[in-house]
Amino acid sequence: MKFELNGLDDLQKNLNQLSKNAKELDGEHSVPFDELFNEKFMIENTNFSNIDDFIEKSGFDFSDIESIDDNELDNFVSSNTDFESWEDMKSAAGSEWVTKRLGF
């Protein structure tokens, strides 16, 4: 009995592209806030349409993020987003960014 498999060339092409995309993601990356927290992410996960609105309404100085009280920022995030903390929000945005970069 013989089976004919179609589409393996496409699968190989997709795997090669995935591998290339993964290599490009190796190491550390500096991602602009508006790319990491893109409009789609903000609309789906927060009470804001973009990261600039989030920052403005928060009242925090994100240009000196180290000066922001973690508890106060976490309270703002938990009250205005689907996340419990700023770290959770960053992690989710980072995961979505990586997934998009991989080509999914």
XYZ file of C-alpha atoms in Angstrom, residues 11-84:
74
model
C 5.727 22.636 5.394
C 9.497 22.678 4.879
C 9.330 26.255 3.573
C 7.270 27.337 6.609
C 9.641 25.581 9.017
C 12.639 27.248 7.383
C 10.980 30.662 7.719
C 10.113 29.948 11.356
C 13.726 28.966 12.024
C 14.987 32.159 10.357
C 12.549 34.284 12.380
C 13.596 32.556 15.625
C 17.288 33.236 14.917
C 16.493 36.912 14.389
C 14.888 36.999 17.838
C 17.903 35.504 19.579
C 19.463 37.823 22.159
C 18.161 41.028 23.676
C 15.964 43.506 21.850
C 14.961 47.061 22.528
C 11.329 47.388 21.514
C 9.637 50.812 21.442
C 6.652 51.127 23.802
C 4.215 51.814 20.959
C 5.351 48.663 19.154
C 5.288 46.457 22.242
C 1.995 47.908 23.465
C 0.428 48.292 20.025
C -3.127 49.545 19.535
C -4.562 46.055 19.082
C -3.008 44.899 22.371
C -4.178 48.003 24.223
C -7.751 47.862 22.894
C -8.107 44.147 23.647
C -6.519 44.230 27.119
C -6.979 47.694 28.613
C -9.404 50.584 28.995
C -7.207 52.593 26.602
C -6.857 52.737 22.834
C -3.090 53.252 22.874
C -0.066 53.317 25.169
C 0.146 57.123 25.107
C -3.365 57.399 26.567
C -2.468 54.777 29.195
C 0.664 56.716 30.202
C -1.128 60.058 30.266
C -4.020 58.798 32.392
C -1.689 56.969 34.767
C -0.020 60.200 35.853
C 3.327 58.388 36.108
C 6.586 59.581 34.566
C 7.465 56.681 32.259
C 10.572 58.542 31.057
C 12.015 57.598 34.479
C 10.261 54.276 35.024
C 12.585 53.358 37.891
C 11.128 56.235 39.927
C 7.580 54.852 39.705
C 6.321 53.119 42.827
C 5.706 49.472 41.844
C 2.631 49.096 44.060
C 0.983 52.238 42.711
C 1.658 51.190 39.111
C 0.368 47.676 39.803
C -2.804 49.170 41.314
C -3.331 51.326 38.225
C -2.732 48.344 35.932
C -5.064 46.024 37.850
C -7.810 48.679 37.870
C -7.530 49.556 34.175
C -6.382 46.411 32.383
C -6.901 42.650 32.256
C -3.652 42.212 34.188
C -2.849 42.098 37.886
